[in-house]
Structure formats: structure tokens, C-alpha cells
Coordinates of C-alpha atoms and ligand atoms in Angstrom, one line a residue:
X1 CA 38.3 -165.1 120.4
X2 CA 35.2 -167.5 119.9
X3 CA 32.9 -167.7 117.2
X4 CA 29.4 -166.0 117.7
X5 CA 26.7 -166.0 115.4
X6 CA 23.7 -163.9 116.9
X7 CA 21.0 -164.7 114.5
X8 CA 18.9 -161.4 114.3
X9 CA 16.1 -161.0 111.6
X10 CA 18.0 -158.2 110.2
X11 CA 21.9 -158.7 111.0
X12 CA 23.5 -161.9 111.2
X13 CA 27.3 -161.3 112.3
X14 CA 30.0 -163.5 112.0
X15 CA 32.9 -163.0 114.5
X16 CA 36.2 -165.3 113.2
X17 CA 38.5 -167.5 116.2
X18 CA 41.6 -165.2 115.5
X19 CA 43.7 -168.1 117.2
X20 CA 43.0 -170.1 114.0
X21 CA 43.1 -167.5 111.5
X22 CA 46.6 -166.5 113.3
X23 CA 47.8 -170.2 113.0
X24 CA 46.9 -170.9 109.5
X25 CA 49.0 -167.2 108.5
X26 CA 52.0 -168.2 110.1
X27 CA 52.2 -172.1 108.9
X28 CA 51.7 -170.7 105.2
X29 CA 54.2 -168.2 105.9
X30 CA 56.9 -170.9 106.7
X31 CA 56.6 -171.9 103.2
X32 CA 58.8 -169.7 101.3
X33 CA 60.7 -168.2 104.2
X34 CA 64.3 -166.6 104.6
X35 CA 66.0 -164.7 107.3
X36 CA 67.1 -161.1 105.4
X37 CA 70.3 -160.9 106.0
X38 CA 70.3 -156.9 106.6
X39 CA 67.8 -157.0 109.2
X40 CA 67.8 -160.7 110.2
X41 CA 64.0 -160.6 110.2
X42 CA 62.4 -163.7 108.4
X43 CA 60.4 -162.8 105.3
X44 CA 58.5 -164.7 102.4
X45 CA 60.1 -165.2 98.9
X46 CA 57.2 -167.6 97.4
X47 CA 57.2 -166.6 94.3
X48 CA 54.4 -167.8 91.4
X49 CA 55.0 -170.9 90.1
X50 CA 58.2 -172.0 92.4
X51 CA 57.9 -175.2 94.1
X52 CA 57.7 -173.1 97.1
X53 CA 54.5 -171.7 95.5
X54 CA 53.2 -175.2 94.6
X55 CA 53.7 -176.8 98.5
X56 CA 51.8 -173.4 99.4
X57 CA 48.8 -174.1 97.3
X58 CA 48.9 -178.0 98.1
X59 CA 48.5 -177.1 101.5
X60 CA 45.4 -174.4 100.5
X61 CA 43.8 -177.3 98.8
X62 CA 44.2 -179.8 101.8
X63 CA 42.6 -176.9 104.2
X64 CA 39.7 -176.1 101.6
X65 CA 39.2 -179.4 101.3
X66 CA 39.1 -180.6 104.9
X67 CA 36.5 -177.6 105.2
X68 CA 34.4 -179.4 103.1
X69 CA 35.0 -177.1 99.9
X70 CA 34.7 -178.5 96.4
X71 CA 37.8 -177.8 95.0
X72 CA 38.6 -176.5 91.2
X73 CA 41.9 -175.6 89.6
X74 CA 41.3 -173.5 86.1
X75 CA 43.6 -173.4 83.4
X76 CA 45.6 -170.1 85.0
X77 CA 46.1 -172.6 88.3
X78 CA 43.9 -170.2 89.9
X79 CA 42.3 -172.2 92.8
X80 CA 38.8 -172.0 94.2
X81 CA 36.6 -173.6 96.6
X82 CA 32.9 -173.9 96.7
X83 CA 30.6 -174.5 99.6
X84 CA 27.2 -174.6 98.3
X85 CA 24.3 -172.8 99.8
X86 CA 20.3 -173.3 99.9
X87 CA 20.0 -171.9 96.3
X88 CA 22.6 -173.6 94.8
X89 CA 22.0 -172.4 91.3
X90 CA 22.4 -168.6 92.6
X91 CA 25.2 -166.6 91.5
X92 CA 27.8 -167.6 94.7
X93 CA 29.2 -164.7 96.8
X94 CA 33.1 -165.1 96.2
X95 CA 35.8 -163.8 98.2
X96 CA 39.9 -164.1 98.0
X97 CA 43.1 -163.1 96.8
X98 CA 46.2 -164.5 96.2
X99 CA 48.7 -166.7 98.2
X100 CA 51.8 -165.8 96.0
X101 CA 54.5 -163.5 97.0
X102 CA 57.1 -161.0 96.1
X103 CA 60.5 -161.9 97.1
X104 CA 60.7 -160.0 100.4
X105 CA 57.0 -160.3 101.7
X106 CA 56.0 -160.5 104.7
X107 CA 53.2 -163.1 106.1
X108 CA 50.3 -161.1 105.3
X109 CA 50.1 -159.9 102.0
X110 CA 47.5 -161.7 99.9
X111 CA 47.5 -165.1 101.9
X112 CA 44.8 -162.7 104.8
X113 CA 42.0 -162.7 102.1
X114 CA 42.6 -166.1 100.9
X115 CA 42.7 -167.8 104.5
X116 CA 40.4 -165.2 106.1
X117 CA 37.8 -166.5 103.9
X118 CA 38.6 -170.2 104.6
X119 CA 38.1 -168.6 108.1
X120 CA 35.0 -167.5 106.9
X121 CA 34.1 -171.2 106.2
X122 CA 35.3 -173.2 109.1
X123 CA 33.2 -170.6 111.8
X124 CA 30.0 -170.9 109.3
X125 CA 30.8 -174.7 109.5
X126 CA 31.1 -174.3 113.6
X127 CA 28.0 -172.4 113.7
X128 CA 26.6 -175.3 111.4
X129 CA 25.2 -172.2 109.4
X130 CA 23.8 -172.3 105.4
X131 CA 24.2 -169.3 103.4
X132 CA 21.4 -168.9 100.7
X133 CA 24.1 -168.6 98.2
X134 CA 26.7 -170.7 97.4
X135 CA 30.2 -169.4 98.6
X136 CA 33.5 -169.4 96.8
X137 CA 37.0 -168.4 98.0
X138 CA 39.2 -168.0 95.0
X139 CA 43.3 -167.7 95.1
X140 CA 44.2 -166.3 91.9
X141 CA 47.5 -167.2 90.1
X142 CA 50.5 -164.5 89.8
X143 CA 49.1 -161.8 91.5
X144 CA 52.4 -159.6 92.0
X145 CA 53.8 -160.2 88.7
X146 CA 56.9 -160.1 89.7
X147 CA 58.2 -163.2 88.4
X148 CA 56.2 -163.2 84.9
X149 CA 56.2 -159.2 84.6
X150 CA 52.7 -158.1 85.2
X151 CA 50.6 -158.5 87.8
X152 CA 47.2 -159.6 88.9
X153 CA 47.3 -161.9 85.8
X154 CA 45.7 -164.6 86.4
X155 CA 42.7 -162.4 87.8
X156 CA 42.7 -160.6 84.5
X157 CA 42.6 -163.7 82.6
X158 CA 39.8 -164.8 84.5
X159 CA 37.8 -161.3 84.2
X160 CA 39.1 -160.9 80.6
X161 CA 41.3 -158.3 80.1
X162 CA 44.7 -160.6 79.2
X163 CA 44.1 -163.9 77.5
X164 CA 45.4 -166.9 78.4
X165 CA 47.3 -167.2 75.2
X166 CA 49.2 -164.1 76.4
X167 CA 49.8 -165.1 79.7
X168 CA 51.3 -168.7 79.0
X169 CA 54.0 -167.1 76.6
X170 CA 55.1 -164.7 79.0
X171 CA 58.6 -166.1 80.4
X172 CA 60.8 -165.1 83.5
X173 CA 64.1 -163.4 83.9
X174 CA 65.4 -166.9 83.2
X175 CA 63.3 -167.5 80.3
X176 CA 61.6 -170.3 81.4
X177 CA 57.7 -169.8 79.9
X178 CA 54.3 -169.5 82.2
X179 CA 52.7 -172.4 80.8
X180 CA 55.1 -174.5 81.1
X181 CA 55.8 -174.0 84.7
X182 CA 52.0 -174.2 85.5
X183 CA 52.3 -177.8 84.0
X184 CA 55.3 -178.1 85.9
X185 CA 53.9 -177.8 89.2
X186 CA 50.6 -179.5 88.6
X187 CA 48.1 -176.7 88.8
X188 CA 47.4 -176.3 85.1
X189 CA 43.7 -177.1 85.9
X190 CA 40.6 -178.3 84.1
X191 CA 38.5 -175.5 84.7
X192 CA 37.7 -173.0 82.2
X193 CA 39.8 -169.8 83.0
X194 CA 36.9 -167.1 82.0
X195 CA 34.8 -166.7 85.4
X196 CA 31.3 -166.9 85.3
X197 CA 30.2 -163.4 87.7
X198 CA 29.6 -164.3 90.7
X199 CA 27.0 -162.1 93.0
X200 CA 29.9 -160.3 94.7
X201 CA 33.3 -160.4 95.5
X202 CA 35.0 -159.0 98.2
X203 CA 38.6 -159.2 99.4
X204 CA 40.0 -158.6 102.2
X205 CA 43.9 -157.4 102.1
X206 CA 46.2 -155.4 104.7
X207 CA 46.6 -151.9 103.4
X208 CA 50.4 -151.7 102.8
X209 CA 50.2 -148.2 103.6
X210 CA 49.9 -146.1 106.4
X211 CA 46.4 -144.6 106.3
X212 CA 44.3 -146.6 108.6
X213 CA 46.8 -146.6 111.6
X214 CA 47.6 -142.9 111.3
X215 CA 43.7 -142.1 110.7
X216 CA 43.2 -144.5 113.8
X217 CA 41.1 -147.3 112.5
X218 CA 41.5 -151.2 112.5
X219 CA 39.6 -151.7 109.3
X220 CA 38.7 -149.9 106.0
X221 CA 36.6 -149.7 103.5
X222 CA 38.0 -149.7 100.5
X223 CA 36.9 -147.5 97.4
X224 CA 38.9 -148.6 94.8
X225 CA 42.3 -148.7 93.0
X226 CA 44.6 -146.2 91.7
X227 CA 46.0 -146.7 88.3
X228 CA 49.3 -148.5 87.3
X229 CA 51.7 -148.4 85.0
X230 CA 54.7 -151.0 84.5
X231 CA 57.5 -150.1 81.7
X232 CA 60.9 -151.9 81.5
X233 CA 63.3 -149.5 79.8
X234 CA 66.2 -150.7 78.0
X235 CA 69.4 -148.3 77.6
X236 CA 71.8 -149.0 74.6
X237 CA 74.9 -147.2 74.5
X238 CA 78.7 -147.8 73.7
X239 CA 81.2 -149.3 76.6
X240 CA 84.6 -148.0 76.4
X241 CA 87.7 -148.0 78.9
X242 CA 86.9 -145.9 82.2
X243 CA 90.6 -144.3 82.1
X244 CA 91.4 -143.9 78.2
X245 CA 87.6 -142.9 77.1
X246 CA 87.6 -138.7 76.9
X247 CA 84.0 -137.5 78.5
X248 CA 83.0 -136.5 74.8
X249 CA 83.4 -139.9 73.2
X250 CA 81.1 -141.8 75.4
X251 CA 77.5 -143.4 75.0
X252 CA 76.8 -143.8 79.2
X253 CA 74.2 -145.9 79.5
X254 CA 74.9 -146.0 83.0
X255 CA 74.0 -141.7 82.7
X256 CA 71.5 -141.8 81.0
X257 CA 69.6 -144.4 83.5
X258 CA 70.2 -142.2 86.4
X259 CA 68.8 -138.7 84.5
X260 CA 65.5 -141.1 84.1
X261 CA 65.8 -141.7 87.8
X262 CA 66.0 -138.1 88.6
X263 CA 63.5 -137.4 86.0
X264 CA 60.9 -139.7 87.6
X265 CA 61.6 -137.8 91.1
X266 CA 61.2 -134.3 89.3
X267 CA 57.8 -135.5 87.7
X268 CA 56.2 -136.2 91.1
X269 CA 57.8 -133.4 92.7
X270 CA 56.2 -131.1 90.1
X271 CA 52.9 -131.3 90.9
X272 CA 51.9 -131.5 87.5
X273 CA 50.8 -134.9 87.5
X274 CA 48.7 -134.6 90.6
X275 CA 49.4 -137.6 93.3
X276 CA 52.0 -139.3 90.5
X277 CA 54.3 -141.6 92.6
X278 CA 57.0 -143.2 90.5
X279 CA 59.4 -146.3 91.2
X280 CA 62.5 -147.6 89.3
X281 CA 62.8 -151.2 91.4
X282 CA 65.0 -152.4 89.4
X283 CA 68.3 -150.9 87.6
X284 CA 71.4 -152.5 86.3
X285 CA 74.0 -152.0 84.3
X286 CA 76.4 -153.7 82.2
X287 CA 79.0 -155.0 81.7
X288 CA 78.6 -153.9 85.3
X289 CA 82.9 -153.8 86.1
X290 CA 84.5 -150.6 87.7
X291 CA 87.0 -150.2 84.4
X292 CA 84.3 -150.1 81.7
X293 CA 81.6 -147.6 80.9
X294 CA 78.6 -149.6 80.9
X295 CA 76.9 -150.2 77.4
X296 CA 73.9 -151.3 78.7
X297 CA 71.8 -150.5 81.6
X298 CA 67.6 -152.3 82.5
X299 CA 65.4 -150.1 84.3
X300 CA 61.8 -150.8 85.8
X301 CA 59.3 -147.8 86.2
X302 CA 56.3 -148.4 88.0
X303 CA 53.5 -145.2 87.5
X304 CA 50.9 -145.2 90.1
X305 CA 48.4 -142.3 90.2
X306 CA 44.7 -141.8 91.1
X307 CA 43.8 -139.7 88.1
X308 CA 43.9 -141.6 84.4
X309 CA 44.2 -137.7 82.8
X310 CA 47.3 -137.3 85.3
X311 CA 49.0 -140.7 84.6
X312 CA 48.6 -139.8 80.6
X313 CA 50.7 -137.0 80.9
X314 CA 53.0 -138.5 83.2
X315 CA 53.4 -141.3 80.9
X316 CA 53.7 -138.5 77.9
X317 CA 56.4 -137.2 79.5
X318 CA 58.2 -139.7 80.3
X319 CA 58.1 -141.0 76.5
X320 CA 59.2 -137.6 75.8
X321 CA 62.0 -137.4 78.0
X322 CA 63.3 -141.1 76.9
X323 CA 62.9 -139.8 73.2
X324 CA 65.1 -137.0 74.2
X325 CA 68.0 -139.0 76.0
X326 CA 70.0 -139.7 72.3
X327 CA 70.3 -135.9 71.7
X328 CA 72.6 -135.6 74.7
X329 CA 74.4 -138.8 74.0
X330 CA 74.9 -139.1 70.0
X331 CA 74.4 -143.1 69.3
X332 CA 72.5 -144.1 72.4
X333 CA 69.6 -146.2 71.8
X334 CA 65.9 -146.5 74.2
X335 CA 63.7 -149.2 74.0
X336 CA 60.6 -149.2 75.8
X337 CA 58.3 -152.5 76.9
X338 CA 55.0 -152.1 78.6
X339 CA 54.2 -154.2 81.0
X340 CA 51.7 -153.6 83.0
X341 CA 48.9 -151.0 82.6
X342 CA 45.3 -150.6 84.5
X343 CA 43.0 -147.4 85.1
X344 CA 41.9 -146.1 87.9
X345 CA 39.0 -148.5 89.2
X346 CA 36.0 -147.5 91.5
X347 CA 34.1 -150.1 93.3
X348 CA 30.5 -150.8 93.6
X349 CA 29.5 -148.4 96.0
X350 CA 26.6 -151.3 97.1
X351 CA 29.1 -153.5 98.0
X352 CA 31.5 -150.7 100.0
X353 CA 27.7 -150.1 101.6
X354 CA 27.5 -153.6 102.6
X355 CA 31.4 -153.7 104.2
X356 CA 30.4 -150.4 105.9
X357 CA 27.4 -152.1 107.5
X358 CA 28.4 -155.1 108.4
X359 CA 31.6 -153.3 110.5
X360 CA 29.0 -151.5 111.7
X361 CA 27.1 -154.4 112.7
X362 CA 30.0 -155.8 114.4
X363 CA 30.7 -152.0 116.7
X364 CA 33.7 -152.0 114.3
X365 CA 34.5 -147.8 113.2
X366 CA 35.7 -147.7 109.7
X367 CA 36.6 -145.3 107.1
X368 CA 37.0 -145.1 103.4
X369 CA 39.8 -144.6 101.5
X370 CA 41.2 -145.9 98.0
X371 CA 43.7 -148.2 97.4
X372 CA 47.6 -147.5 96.5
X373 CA 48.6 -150.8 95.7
X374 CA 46.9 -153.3 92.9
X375 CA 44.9 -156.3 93.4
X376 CA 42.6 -158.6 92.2
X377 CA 39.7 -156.8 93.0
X378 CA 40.5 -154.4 90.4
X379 CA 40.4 -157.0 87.9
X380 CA 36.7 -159.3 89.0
X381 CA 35.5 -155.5 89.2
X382 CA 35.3 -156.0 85.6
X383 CA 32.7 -158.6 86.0
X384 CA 30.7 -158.4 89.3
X385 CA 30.4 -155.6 92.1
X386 CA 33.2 -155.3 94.0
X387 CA 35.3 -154.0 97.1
X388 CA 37.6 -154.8 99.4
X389 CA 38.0 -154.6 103.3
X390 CA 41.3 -153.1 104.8
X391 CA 43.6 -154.2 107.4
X392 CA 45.8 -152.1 109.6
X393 CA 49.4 -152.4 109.0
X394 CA 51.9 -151.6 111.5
X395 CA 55.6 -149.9 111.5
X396 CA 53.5 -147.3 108.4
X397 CA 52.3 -150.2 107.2
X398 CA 55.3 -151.5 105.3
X399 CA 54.6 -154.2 103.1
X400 CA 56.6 -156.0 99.7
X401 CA 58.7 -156.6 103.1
X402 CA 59.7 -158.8 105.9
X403 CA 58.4 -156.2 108.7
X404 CA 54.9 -156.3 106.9
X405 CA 52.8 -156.9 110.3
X406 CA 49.1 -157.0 111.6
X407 CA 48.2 -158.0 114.6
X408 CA 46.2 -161.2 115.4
X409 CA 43.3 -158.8 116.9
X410 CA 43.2 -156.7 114.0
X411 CA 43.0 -159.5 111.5
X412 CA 40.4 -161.2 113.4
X413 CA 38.4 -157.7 113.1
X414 CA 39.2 -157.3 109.2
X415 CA 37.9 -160.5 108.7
X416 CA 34.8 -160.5 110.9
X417 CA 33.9 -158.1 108.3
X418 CA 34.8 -159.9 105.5
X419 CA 32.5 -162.6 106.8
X420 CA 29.5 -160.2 108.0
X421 CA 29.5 -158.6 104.6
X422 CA 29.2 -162.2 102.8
X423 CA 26.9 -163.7 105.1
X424 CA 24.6 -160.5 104.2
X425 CA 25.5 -161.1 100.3
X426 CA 24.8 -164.1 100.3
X427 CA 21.1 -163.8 101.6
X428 CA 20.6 -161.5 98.8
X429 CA 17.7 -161.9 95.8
X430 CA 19.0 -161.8 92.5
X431 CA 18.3 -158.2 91.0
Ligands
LIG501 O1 51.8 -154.0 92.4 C1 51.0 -154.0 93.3 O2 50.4 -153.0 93.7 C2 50.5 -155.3 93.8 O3 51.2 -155.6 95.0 N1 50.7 -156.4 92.9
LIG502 MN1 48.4 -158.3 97.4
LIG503 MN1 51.7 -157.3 96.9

């Protein structure tokens, strides 16, 4: 595919080589990678912070900088990089996302808005164009959360909703702490971690669901996120022998983690939490051995809903039915953590306008729908109008998984978009 820019008076599109965008996923994907030894597919485990994580953003630097970028790293290790426009003193247009992983991504996940806008870059650079305002691509730190325990943190440091106090105490399942491993790495930058609003931002991200492909489009426009809610729930009860302990004598804390399972289930299945879907990624138990009645058992729920009334009393229920567990097991004990909680967050509809026109722009059929999955949109939403442009995923657009898979056309088209929409950003006045 080869990059076009037909300079109109009114639309200016931007069409990306999807050779080069398609390179640039695939050698960031060897970074990180694994064969899963189920399916003997190779996957991403690149977690935030790993060495795996820091060759990954070494080699995001070395690409934003051979593009010319003026690179900053701010005291989260988020990463940025600045080509300036005309106006240089305008607000920039920013675009990005994140280029860390969970442990059995795929290629796509994050790292398409972060080097879809360095595409962005190298084809304005090709097409020896100058925006009017400056343009940033930013790769925030810790999206998942899934090593630290809550996600899109280093995006809600820089919009302001976590401070960074917070976020360099938090420590991993091995206790090792989030400031220290920043320093670690190297990417404990300079730049102040509060972000100054830029114009815009948009990101572009593959859906992880199966919307667009069943629905029959390449590229959406996205209308904002649902809202989440992380809990680790900690079950205390008594072990015992599995052969000499009578039924009536035991605190199972193993039982009482699987009725929160089931409970989870019945909740969305009710319908009285409207489009509730409810996860428990994680449960163990311990002293985890065949002969003894565990004593202890860890449990993740993740909440996601659409409606803030109907995650409240999903979340009230839940409480409720945790509360409840010790009557039916005398001596067992529930403790709670929150983790990770966000509303429901609309985007600006001028900015969904924009992603709408420049697809249009392009001959490029779109349609709106909101988000299932979190980002850091959600979080620079906060501070500047926002949206994001979707990619189709294939196989039901599996994601958090090594089949996660767009094509090279479709990504090209996603980011087009993404590129369209800023160059027309970027030529805006300030309000
Ligand atoms: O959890 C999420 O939805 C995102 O992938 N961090
Ligand atoms: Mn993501
Ligand atoms: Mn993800």
C-alpha cells in the first residue's frame, strides 16, 4: 500500500504503507514471545516493567527517534514523542496507547496505537508534510495492570485520578515495588508525570470483541468505555484432614470461593444488573494438596458494565453476598481489596465526529459502538476530548490471547483513520 496525501482545501487524507506498519508489529511482538504450550501458537508475555518490557520501549525510543521525534520519558516511564508543527506553541494533537502486555497477548493489543501513530509520522515525514499543530504519540506505562494490580495507571497518573505516590508503592505478586522497578529499568524519567491537555487525543486499538467483524465493518468508531471494577477477595477458613474432618466441622475456603464463582454467574444471568459481565481470573487455594481442606483460597473479580446505577448494585450485592458467606461456614473470615474502579466514560462526541469523517474521507464505512475493554483513553478523557478508532479482530475477536489477530489490510485502514482524523485536528484554531 503506498502513502497518498491528496491535498484538497477541505480533506487532506493520509493513507499508511501497511508493509511498514505490519513490520514494525511483528518485530515488537518478538520481544516478549513464547510458544503456548496448549495450542503451540506464539503469544506475548511483556509485562510492565520486565526487562522484556524495557528492550520493548528501547526499541520505541530508537524508532521515535530515527523519525525525528523529540523524545521525553516522565516520572511514570510513560514515553512520548513530539514532532512539532507550524504553531508550535499550540496545544499538540496526541495519539497512543500502550506497548505493555498481559501474559498471553497477542501482537496487537496496545503496541497498534502506539506504532500506528509512529506510522502516522514516518508517511507525514514521506509526504514531507507540517501539521499546524505539534504532534505527540504517547505510550503510557502499565496499562493492563496486571502485574501492579490496576490498570491504565500510568495514564491515570498522568490525567490525575491515581497519584504517583500511590502508584510507586504498589508492589507485584512478588513484592517487589513499582518505583523501584521503574528505576530499575531506566525509564523513571524527568518529565513531570501530570499532562498538560493536549488539543485531542485519539487512540487507535483493535476491539477485542466481536462487534465490528460480526456487524461487517473494518473500523469503528468508538463511543466510549464501560465501567470496571477490580476486587481481590481473600477467603480465610480452617484446614483440616480431607479423610478424618466430618462435613460439619469444616471452614472450606475452597467452598466458599466456588459459591462466589457461581454467584458472579447468577448476578449476570439475572438480568438485574443490566449488561453486568463478571470474571474471577484468578482463584487458588491453599495449602492447595489433595489431603487437606484448604484454609485459604485468593480470588479476582473483575465487574464490567455499561450502566454506573447497574454496576452499584452489582457491586452491593456482591458485598452482601461475601458478608453472608460466614453464616454458612461459622469461623470463616472475607477480606475485600479494591483494586481497580472507573465509571462509565463517554467520549467527546466532536472528536468521534472527526474519526467518522475522516473514515469517510478515506471511502472507509464505519459504525459506532462502545468499548468493552479499558484503555487509556478513558483516563486523558479526563483532560482533553477524546475517542478512539477500532480495529477488526478476527477468530470473535479474541484478545488477552495468543490468537488475538488483525489483518495487515485492516490495520493499515484503522490507521489511515487514525492519521486522517489528526491531520484534520491538528489544523484546528484553538476554541
Ligand atoms: O482490563 C482491560 O479492559 C484492559 O485490557 N486493561
Ligand atoms: Mn489495550
Ligand atoms: Mn489489554
Amino acid at each position: 500500500m503506498t502513502e497518498t496525501l491528496s491535498a484538497g482545501s477541505r480533506t487532506r487524507t493520509l493513507a499508511i504503507d501497511a508493509d511498514r506498519l505490519w513490520a514494525s508489529l511483528m518485530e515488537l511482538a518478538q520481544i516478549g514471545a513464547y510458544t503456548d504450550a496448549a495450542t503451540g501458537l506464539v503469544g506475548v508475555d511483556r509485562l510492565s516493567l520486565t526487562d522484556d518490557d524495557a528492550e520493548g520501549r528501547r526499541l520505541l525510543v530508537r524508532w521515535m527517534e530515527e523519525a525525528g521525534l523529540e523524545v521525553t520519558i516522565d516520572e511514570m516511564g510513560s514515553i512520548f514523542g513530539r514532532r512539532d508543527g507550524s504553531e508550535p506553541d499550540l496545544a499538540p494533537v496526541m495519539a497512543g496507547s500502550h506497548i505493555d502486555s498481559v501474559a498471553t497477548a497477542g501482537a496487537f493489543d496496545g503496541c497498534l496505537g502506539v506504532l500506528g501513530a509512529l506510522g502516522v509520522v514516518r508517511s507525514l515525514d514521506d509526504a514531507g508534510v507540517t501539521t499546524r499543530r505539534p504532534l505527540v504519540i504517547a505510550a503510557f506505562t502499565e496499562e493492563e495492570g496486571v502485574r501492579f494490580g490496576t490498570d491504565m495507571l500510568g495514564s491515570a497518573v498522568a490525567a490525575g485520578r491515581l497519584s504517583l505516590e500511590y502508584a510507586y508503592e504498589l508492589v507485584d505478586a512478588r513484592g517487589l515495588r513499582f518505583g523501584d522497578e521503574l528505576a530499575r529499568i531506566g525509564f523513571r524519567g524527568e518529565r513531570a508525570v501530570r499532562l498538560e491537555p493536549p488539543h485531542a487525543y485519539v487512540e487507535c486499538h483493535i476491539e477485542q470483541g466481536p462487534v465490528l467483524a460480526q456487524q461487517g465493518y473494518a473500523v469503528g468508531v468508538v463511543t466510549g468505555v464501560q465501567a470496571i471494577s477490580w476486587q481481590r477477595v481473600t477467603i480465610h477458613g480452617r484446614a483440616a484432614h480431607a479423610g478424618t474432618t466430618p462435613t460439619e466441622l469444616r471452614v472450606d475456603a475452597g467452598l466458599a470461593a466456588a459459591q462466589v464463582i457461581v454467584r458472579i454467574r447468577e448476578m449476570v444471568d439475572s438480568g438485574h444488573y443490566g449488561r453486568l459481565r463478571g470474571t474471577v481470573g484468578h482463584v487458588s487455594t491453599s495449602p492447595g494438596l489433595p489431603s487437606v481442606v484448604p484454609d485459604r483460597a485468593e480470588l479476582t473479580v473483575d465487574l464490567r458494565n455499561p450502566d454506573d446505577g447497574h454496576m452499584a448494585a452489582a457491586e452491593a450485592d456482591l458485598a452482601a453476598f461475601l458478608a453472608s458467606l460466614p453464616e454458612q461456614q461459622p469461623g470463616l473470615r472475607v477480606e475485600t481489596r479494591r483494586m481497580a474502579k472507573t465509571a462509565r466514560v463517554p467520549f467527546a462526541a466532536s472528536v468521534q465526529d472527526a474519526i467518522s469523517d475522516a473514515a469517510a474521507d478515506l471511502g472507509i464505512p464505519t459504525m459506532r459502538l462502545m468499548s468493552g475493554a479499558g484503555h487509556d483513553a478513558q483516563e486523558i478523557a479526563a483532560i482533553a476530548p477524546t475517542a478512539m478508532v477500532f480495529v477488526r479482530g478476527q477468530y470473535d475477536g479474541i484478545s488477552h490471547n495468543p490468537r488475538e489477530f488483525s489483518t495487515p489490510e485492516d490495520c493499515a485502514a484503522g490507521i489511515s483513520v487514525l492519521g486522517t482524523t489528526l491531520l484534520r485536528l491538528a489544523e484546528e484554531a484553538d476554541a
